[in-house]
Tab-separated table of C-alpha atoms (C1' of nucleotides) in Angstrom:
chain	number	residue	atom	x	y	z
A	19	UNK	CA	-43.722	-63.540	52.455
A	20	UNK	CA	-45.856	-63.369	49.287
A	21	UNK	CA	-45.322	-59.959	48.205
A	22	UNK	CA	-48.322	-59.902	45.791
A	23	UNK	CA	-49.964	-61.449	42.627
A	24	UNK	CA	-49.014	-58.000	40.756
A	25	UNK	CA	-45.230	-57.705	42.064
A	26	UNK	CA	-44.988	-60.997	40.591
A	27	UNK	CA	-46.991	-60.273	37.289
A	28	UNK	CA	-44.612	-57.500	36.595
A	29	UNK	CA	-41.423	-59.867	37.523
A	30	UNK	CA	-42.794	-62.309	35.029
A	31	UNK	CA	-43.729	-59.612	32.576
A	32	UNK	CA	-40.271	-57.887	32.727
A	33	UNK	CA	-38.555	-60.871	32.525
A	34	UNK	CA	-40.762	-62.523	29.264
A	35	UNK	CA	-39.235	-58.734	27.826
A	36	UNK	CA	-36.345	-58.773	28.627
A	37	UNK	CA	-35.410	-62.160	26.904
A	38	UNK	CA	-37.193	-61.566	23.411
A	39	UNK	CA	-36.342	-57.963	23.146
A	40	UNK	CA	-33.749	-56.921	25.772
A	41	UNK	CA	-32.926	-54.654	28.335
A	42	UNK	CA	-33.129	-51.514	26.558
A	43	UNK	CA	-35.919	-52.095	24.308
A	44	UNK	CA	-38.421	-52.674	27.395
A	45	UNK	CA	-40.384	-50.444	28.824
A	46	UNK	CA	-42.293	-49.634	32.159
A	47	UNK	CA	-44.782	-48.877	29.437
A	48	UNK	CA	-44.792	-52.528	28.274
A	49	UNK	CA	-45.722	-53.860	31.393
A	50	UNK	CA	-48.410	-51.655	32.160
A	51	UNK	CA	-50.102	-52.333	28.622
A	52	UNK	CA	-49.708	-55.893	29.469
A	53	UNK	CA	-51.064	-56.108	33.040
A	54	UNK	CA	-53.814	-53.365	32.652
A	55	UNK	CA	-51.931	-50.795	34.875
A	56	UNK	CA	-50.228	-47.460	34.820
A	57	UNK	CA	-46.829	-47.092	34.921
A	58	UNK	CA	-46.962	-44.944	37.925
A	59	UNK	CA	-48.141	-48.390	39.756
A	60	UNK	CA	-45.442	-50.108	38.707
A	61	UNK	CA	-42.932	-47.457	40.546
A	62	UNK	CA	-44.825	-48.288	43.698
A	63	UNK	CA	-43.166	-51.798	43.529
A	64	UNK	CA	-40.026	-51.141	41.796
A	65	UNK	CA	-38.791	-47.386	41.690
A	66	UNK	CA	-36.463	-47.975	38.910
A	67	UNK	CA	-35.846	-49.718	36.202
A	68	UNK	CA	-32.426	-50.689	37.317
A	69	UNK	CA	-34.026	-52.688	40.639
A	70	UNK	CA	-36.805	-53.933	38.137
A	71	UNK	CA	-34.097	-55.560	36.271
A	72	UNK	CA	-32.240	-56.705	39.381
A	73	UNK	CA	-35.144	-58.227	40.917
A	74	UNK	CA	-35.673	-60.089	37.455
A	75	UNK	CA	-32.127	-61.456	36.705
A	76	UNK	CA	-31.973	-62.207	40.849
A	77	UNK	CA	-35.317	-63.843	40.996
A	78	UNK	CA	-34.227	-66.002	38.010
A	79	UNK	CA	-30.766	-67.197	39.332
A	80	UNK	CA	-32.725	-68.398	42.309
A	81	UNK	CA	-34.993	-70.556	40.718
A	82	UNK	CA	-32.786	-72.450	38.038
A	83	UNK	CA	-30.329	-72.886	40.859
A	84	UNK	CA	-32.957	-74.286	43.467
A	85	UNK	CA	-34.112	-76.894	40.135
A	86	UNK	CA	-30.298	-77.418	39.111
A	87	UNK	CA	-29.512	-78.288	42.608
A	88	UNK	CA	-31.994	-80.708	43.283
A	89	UNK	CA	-30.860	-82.253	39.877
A	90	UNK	CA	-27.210	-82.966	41.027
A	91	UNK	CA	-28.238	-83.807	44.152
A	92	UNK	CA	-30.934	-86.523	43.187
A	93	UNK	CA	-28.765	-89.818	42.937
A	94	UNK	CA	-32.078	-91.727	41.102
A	95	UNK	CA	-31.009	-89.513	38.132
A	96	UNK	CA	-28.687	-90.748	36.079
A	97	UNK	CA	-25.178	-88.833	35.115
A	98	UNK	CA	-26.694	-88.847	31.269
A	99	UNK	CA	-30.224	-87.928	32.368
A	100	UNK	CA	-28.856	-84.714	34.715
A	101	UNK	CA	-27.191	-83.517	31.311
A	102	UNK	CA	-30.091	-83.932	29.454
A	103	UNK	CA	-32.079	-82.088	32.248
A	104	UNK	CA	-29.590	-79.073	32.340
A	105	UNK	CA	-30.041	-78.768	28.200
A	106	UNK	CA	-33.556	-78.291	28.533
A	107	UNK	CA	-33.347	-75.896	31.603
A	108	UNK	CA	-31.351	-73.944	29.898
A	109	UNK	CA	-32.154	-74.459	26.503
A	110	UNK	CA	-35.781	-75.875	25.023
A	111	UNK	CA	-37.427	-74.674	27.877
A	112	UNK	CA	-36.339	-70.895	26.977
A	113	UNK	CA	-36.442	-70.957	23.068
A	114	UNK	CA	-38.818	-72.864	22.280
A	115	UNK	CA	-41.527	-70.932	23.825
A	116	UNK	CA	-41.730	-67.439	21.863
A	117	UNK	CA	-38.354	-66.898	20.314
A	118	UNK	CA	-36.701	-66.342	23.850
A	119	UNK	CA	-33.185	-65.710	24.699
A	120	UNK	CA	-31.578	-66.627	27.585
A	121	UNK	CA	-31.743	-64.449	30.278
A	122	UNK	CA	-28.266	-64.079	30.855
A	123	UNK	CA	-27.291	-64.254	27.404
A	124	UNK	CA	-29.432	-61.772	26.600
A	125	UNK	CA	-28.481	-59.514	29.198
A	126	UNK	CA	-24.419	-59.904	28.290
A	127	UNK	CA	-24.927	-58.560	25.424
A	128	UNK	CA	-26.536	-55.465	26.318
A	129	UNK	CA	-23.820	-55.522	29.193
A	130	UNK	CA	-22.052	-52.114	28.616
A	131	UNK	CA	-25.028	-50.278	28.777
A	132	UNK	CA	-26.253	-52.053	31.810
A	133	UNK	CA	-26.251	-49.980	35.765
A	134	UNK	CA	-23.944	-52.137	37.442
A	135	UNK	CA	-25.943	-53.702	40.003
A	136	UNK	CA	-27.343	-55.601	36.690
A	137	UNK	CA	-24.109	-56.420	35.263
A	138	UNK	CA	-23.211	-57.770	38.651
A	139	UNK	CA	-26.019	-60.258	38.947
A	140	UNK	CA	-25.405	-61.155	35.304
A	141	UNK	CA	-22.060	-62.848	36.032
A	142	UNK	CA	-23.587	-64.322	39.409
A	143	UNK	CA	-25.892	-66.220	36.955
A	144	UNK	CA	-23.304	-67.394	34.381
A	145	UNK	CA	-20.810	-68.149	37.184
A	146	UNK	CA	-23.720	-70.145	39.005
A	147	UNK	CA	-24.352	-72.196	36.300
A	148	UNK	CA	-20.890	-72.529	34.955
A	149	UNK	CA	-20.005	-73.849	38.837
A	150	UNK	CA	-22.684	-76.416	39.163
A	151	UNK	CA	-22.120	-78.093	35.268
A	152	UNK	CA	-18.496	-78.062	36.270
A	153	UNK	CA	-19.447	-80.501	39.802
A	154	UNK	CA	-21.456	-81.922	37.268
A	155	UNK	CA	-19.055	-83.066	35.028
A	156	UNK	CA	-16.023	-83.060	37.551
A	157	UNK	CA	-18.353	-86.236	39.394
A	158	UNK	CA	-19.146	-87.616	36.446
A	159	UNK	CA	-15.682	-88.155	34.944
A	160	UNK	CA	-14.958	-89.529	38.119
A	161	UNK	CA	-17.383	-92.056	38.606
A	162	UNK	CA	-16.661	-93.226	34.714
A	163	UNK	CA	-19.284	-91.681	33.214
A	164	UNK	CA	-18.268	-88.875	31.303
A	165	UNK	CA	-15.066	-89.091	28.892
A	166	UNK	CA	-13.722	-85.809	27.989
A	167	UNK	CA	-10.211	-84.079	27.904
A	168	UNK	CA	-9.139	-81.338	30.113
A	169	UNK	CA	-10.378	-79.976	33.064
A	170	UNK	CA	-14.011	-80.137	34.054
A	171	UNK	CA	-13.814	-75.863	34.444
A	172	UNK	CA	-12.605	-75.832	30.932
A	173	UNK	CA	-15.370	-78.604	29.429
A	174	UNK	CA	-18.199	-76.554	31.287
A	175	UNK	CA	-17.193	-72.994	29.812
A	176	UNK	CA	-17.119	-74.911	26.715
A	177	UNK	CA	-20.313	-76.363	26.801
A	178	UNK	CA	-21.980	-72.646	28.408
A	179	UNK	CA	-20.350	-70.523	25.084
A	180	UNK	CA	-21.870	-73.167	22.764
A	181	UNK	CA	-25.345	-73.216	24.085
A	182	UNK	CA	-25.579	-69.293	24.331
A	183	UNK	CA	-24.518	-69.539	20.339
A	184	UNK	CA	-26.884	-72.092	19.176
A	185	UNK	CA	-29.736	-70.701	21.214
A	186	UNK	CA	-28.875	-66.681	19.379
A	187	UNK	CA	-28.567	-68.478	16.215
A	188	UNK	CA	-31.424	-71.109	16.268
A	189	UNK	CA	-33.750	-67.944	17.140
A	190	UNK	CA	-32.753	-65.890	14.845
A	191	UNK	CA	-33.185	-68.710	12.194
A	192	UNK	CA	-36.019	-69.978	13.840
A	193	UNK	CA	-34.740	-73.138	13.304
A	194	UNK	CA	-34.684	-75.723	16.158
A	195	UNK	CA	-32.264	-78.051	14.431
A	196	UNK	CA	-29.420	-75.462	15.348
A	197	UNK	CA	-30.095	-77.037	18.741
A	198	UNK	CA	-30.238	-80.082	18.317
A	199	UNK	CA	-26.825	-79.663	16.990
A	200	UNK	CA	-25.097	-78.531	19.487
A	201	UNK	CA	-26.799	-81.066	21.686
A	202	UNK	CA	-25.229	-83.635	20.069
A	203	UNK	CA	-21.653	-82.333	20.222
A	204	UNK	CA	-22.419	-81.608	23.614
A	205	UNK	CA	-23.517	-85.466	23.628
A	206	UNK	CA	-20.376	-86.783	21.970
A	207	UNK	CA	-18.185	-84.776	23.622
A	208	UNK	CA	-18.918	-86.414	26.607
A	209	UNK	CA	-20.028	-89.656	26.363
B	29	UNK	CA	-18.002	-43.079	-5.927
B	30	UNK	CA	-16.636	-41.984	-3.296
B	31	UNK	CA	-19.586	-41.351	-0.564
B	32	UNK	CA	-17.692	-38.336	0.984
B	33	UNK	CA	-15.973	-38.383	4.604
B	34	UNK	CA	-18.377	-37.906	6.876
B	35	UNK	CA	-20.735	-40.358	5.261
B	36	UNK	CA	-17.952	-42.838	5.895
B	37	UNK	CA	-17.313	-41.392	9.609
B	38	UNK	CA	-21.211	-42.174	10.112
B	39	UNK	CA	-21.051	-45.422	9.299
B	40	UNK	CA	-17.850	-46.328	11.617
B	41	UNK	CA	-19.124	-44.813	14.397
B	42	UNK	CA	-22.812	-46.233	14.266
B	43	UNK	CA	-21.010	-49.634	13.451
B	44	UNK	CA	-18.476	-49.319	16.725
B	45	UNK	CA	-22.104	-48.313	18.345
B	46	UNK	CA	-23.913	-51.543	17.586
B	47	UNK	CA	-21.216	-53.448	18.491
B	48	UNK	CA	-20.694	-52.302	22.174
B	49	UNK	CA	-24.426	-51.304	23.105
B	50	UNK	CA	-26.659	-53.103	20.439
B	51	UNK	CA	-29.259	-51.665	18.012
B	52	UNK	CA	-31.411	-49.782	20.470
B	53	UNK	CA	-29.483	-48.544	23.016
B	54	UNK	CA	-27.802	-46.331	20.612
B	55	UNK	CA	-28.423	-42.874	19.032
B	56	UNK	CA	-28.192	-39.901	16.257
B	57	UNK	CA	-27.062	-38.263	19.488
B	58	UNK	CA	-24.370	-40.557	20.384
B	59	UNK	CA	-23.188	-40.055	16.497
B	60	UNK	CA	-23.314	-36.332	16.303
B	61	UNK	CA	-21.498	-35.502	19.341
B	62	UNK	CA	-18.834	-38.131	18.540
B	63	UNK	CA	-18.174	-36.376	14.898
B	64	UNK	CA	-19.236	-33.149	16.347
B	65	UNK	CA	-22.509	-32.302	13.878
B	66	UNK	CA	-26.094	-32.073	14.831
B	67	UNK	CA	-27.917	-34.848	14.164
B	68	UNK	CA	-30.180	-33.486	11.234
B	69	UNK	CA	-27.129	-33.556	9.570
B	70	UNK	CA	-26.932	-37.279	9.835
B	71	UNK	CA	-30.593	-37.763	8.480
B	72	UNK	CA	-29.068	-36.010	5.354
B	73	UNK	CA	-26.905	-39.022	4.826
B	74	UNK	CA	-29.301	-41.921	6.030
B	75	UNK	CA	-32.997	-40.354	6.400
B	76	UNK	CA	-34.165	-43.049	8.959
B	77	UNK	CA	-32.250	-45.031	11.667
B	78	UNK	CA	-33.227	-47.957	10.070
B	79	UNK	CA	-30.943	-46.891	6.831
B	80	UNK	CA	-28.357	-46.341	8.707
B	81	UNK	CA	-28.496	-49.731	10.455
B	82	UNK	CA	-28.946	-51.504	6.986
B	83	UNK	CA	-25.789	-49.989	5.377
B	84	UNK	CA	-23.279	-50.434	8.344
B	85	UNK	CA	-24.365	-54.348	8.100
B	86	UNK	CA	-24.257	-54.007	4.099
B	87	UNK	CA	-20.839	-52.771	4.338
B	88	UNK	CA	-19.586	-54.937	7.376
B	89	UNK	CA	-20.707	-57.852	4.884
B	90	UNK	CA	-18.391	-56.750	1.788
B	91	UNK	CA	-15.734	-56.057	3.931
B	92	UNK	CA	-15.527	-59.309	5.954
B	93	UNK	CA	-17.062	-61.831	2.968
B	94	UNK	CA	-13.905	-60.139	0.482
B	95	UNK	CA	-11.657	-60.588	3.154
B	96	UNK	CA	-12.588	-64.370	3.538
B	97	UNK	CA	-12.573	-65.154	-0.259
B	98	UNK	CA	-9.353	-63.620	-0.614
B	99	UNK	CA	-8.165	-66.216	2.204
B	100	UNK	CA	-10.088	-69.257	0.598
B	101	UNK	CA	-8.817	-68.218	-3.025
B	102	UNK	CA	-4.483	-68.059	-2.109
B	103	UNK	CA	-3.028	-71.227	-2.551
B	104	UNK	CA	-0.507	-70.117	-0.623
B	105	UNK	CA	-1.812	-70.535	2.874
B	106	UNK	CA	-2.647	-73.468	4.515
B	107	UNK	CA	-5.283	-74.838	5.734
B	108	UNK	CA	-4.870	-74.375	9.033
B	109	UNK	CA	-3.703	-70.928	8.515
B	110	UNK	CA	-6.382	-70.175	6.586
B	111	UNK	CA	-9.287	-70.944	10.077
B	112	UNK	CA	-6.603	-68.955	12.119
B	113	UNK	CA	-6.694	-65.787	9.743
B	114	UNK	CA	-10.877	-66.789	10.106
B	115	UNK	CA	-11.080	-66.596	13.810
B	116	UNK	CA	-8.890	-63.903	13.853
B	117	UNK	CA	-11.212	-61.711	11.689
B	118	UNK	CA	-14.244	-62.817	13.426
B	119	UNK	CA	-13.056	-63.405	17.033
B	120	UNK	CA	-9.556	-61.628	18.242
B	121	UNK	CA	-10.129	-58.281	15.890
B	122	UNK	CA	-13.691	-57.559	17.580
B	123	UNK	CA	-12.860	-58.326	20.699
B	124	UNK	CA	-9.853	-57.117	21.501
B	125	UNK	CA	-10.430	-53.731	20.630
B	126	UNK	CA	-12.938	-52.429	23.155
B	127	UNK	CA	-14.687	-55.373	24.389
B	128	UNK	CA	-17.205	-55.165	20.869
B	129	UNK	CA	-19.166	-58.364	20.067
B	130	UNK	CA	-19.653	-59.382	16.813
B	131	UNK	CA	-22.272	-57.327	14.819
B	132	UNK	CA	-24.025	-59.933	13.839
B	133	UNK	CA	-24.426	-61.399	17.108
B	134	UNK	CA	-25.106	-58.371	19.169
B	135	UNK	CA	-28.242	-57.674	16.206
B	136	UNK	CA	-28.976	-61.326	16.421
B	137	UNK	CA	-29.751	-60.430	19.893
B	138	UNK	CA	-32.026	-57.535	19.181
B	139	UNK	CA	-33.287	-59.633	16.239
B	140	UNK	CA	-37.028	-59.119	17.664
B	141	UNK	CA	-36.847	-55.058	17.449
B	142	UNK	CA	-35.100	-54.504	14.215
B	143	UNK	CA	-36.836	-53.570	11.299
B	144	UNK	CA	-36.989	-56.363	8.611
B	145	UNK	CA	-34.731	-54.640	6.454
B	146	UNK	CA	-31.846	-55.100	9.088
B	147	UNK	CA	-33.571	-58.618	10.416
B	148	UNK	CA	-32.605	-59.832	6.974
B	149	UNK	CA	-28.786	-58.320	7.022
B	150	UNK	CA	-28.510	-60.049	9.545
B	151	UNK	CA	-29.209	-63.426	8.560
B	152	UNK	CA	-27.584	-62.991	4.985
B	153	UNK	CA	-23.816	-62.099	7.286
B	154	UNK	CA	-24.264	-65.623	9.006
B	155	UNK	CA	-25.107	-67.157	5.997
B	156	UNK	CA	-22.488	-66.044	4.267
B	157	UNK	CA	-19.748	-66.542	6.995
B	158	UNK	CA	-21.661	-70.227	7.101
B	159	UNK	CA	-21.361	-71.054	3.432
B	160	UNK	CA	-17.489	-69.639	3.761
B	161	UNK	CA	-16.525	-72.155	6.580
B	162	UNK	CA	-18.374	-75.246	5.262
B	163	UNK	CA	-16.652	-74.573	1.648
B	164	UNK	CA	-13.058	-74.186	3.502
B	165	UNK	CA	-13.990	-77.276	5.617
B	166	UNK	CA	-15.160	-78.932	2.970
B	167	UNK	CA	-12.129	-78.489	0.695
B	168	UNK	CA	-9.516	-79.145	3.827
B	169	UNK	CA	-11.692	-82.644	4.508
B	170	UNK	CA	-11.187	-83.800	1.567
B	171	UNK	CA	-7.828	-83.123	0.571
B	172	UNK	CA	-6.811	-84.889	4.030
B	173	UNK	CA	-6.363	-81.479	6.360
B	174	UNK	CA	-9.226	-81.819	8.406
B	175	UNK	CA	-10.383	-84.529	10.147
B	176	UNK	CA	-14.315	-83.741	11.646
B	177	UNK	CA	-17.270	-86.488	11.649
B	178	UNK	CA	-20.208	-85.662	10.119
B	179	UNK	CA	-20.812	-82.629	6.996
B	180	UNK	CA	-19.248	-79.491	6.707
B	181	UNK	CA	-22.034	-77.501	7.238
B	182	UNK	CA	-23.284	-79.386	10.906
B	183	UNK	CA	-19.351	-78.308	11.637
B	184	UNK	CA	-19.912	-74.722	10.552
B	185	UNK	CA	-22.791	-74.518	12.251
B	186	UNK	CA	-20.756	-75.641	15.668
B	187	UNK	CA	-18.140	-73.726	15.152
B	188	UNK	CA	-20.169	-70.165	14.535
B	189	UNK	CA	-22.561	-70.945	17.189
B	190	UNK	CA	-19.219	-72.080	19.734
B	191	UNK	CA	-17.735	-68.616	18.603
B	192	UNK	CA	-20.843	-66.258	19.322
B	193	UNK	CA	-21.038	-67.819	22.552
B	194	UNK	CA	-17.544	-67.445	23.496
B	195	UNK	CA	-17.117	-64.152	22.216
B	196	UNK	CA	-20.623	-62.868	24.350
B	197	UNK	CA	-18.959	-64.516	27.401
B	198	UNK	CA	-15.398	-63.496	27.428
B	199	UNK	CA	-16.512	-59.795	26.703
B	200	UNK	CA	-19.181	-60.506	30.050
B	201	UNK	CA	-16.125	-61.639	31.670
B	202	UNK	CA	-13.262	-59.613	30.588
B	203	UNK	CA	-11.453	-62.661	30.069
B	204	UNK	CA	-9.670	-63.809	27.242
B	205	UNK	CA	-9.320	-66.782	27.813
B	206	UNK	CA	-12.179	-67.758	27.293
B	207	UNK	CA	-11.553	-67.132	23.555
B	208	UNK	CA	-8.702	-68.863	23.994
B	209	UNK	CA	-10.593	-72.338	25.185
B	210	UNK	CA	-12.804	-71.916	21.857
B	211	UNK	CA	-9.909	-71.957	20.013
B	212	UNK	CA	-8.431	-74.641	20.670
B	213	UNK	CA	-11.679	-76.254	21.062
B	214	UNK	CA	-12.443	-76.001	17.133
B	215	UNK	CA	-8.655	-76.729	16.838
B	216	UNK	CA	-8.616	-79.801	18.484
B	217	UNK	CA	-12.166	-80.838	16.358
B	218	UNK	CA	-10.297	-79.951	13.064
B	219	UNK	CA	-6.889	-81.109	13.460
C	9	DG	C1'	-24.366	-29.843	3.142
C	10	DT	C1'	-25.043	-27.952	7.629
C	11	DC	C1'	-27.533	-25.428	10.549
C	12	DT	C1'	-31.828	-23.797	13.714
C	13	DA	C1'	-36.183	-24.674	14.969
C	14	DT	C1'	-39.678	-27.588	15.700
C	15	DA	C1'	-42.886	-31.692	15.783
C	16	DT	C1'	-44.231	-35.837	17.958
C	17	DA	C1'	-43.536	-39.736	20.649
C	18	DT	C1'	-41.671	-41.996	24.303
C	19	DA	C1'	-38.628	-42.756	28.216
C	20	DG	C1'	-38.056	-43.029	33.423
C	21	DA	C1'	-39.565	-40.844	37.399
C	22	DT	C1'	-42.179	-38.096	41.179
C	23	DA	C1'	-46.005	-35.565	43.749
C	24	DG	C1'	-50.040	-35.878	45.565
C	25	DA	C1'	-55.261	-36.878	45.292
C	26	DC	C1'	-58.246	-40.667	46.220
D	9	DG	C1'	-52.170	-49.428	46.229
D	10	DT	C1'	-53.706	-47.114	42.138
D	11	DC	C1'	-54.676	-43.227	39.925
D	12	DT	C1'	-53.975	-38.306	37.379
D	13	DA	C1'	-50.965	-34.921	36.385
D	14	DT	C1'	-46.686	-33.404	35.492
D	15	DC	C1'	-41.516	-33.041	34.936
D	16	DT	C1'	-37.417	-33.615	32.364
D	17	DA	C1'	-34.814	-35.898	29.141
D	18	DT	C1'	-34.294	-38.080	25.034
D	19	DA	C1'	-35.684	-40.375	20.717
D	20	DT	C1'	-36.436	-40.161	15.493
D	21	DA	C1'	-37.664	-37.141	12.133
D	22	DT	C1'	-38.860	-32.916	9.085
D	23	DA	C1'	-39.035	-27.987	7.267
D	24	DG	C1'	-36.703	-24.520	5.789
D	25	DA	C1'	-32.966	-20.762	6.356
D	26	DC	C1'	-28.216	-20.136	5.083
DNA sequence: GTCTATATATAGATAGAC
DNA sequence: GTCTATCTATATATAGAC
């Protein structure tokens, strides 16, 4: 059921946060500012941070999934097309709106100092992701489409650990060609 | 001179501290207990956190950068050995020990919180691990070692971006094979 | 150079009025 | 459901005794 403009506000909020600045650098106090609230209002909908953070990381996986899904599934799309779409899921969409991270990538590196539950639903998102560009690329070398060595596991960790680089580095450059870059190795790597 | 002991003790400690849990999420606390002095003592050395964060990057650049010349200066290696002994420095040393990322990544992370003193650290280490690599790929290119399309510095970007990644994933993970993949990844792109 | 004591700000969290 | 008030812990930082 809709569970309220304001539960999602603060989901949005949080996760905005957590992806330019991190896990610990947020604040219940952030949100609050942001929204026009006390803090105490936000521990009516999430009484800690850790299930704040859940709910976030949880809440994410769910939609890029549902979208990356449909994607693979959609046989008007073409195998070049559904790897352009998965780049700019993961990749424009996040940076180049405010200097964002992504989510997950953000979150691995604050790993060690993460409650569990978080570091749990971090890996569900990276093995998500990792598991659907693998069918990805697994069909498409199949069908003809797709050209690279190796297994399609191997090729899809690849592609994952050079798209969380570019997108650290491009932000912290602020330079979007950093992207591009790896697009295009990406690109020639498989085609 | 010599910058006494403890001074040095500060500086490992904070450094091994960014690494694991990132810019924010550690303390003066976290530093005195460790060496077993109250933290005023450690604002006698470094009078702000943000000091203290600028020197262990200042330092972590010396080391590394006269490490790397050293390699790109001795005739006596090849090439090839020569990007080993580089992705060991960057990639095996950090990681192995204690699942640490490398410090410029994990403060490329928290790039949005730091103070500009340390923002700028941060982006002088990658440009001077970047200007490294493209000179050593450069070199190796022409004298017939390496064999990559495009410039040496698109390459260096791949390969530093491809190694941040890989590193924040196979410390997520726990897996090192995942460093293992990257490896042989900027292997097979070299060689 | 290291300590005690303290200042000030902020964190996450809870109780209970409205 | 949102607030005020409060608790406890922790953060960075400074003053000044020893």
């Amino acid at each position: 059921m809709n569970k309220s403009k304001i539960y999602d506000n603060i989901l949005d909020i949080a996760e905005t946060l957590i992806q330019t600045q991190g896990y610990n650098a947020f604040s219940f106090r952030d949100i609050a500012r942001t929204i026009g609230i006390k803090t105490s209002s936000i521990h009516y909908y999430f009484p800690t941070k850790a299930e704040l953070g859940k709910a976030v990381v949880a809440r994410h996986i769910d939609t890029l999934h549902a979208e990356l899904v449909q994607v693979l599934e959609n046989e008007a799309i073409s195998y070049k097309k559904k790897i352009n779409l998965f780049l700019n899921s993961v990749f424009s969409k996040t940076y180049a709106s405010n200097r964002k991270m992504c989510l997950g990538g953000m979150l691995a590196s604050d790993v060690l100092t993460l409650p569990e539950t978080i570091q749990f639903e971090v890996r569900v998102f990276f093995n998500r992701i990792e598991k659907w560009l693998e069918q990805l690329l697994s069909q498409g070398k199949t069908k003809g489409y797709f050209h690279f060595t190796g297994t399609a596991k191997r090729e899809a960790e690849f592609i994952l650990a050079l798209l969380e680089g570019s997108l650290l580095l491009a932000r912290l450059f602020q330079n979007e060609d950093k992207l591009k870059i790896a697009r295009k190795k990406i690109e020639s790597h498989l085609f």
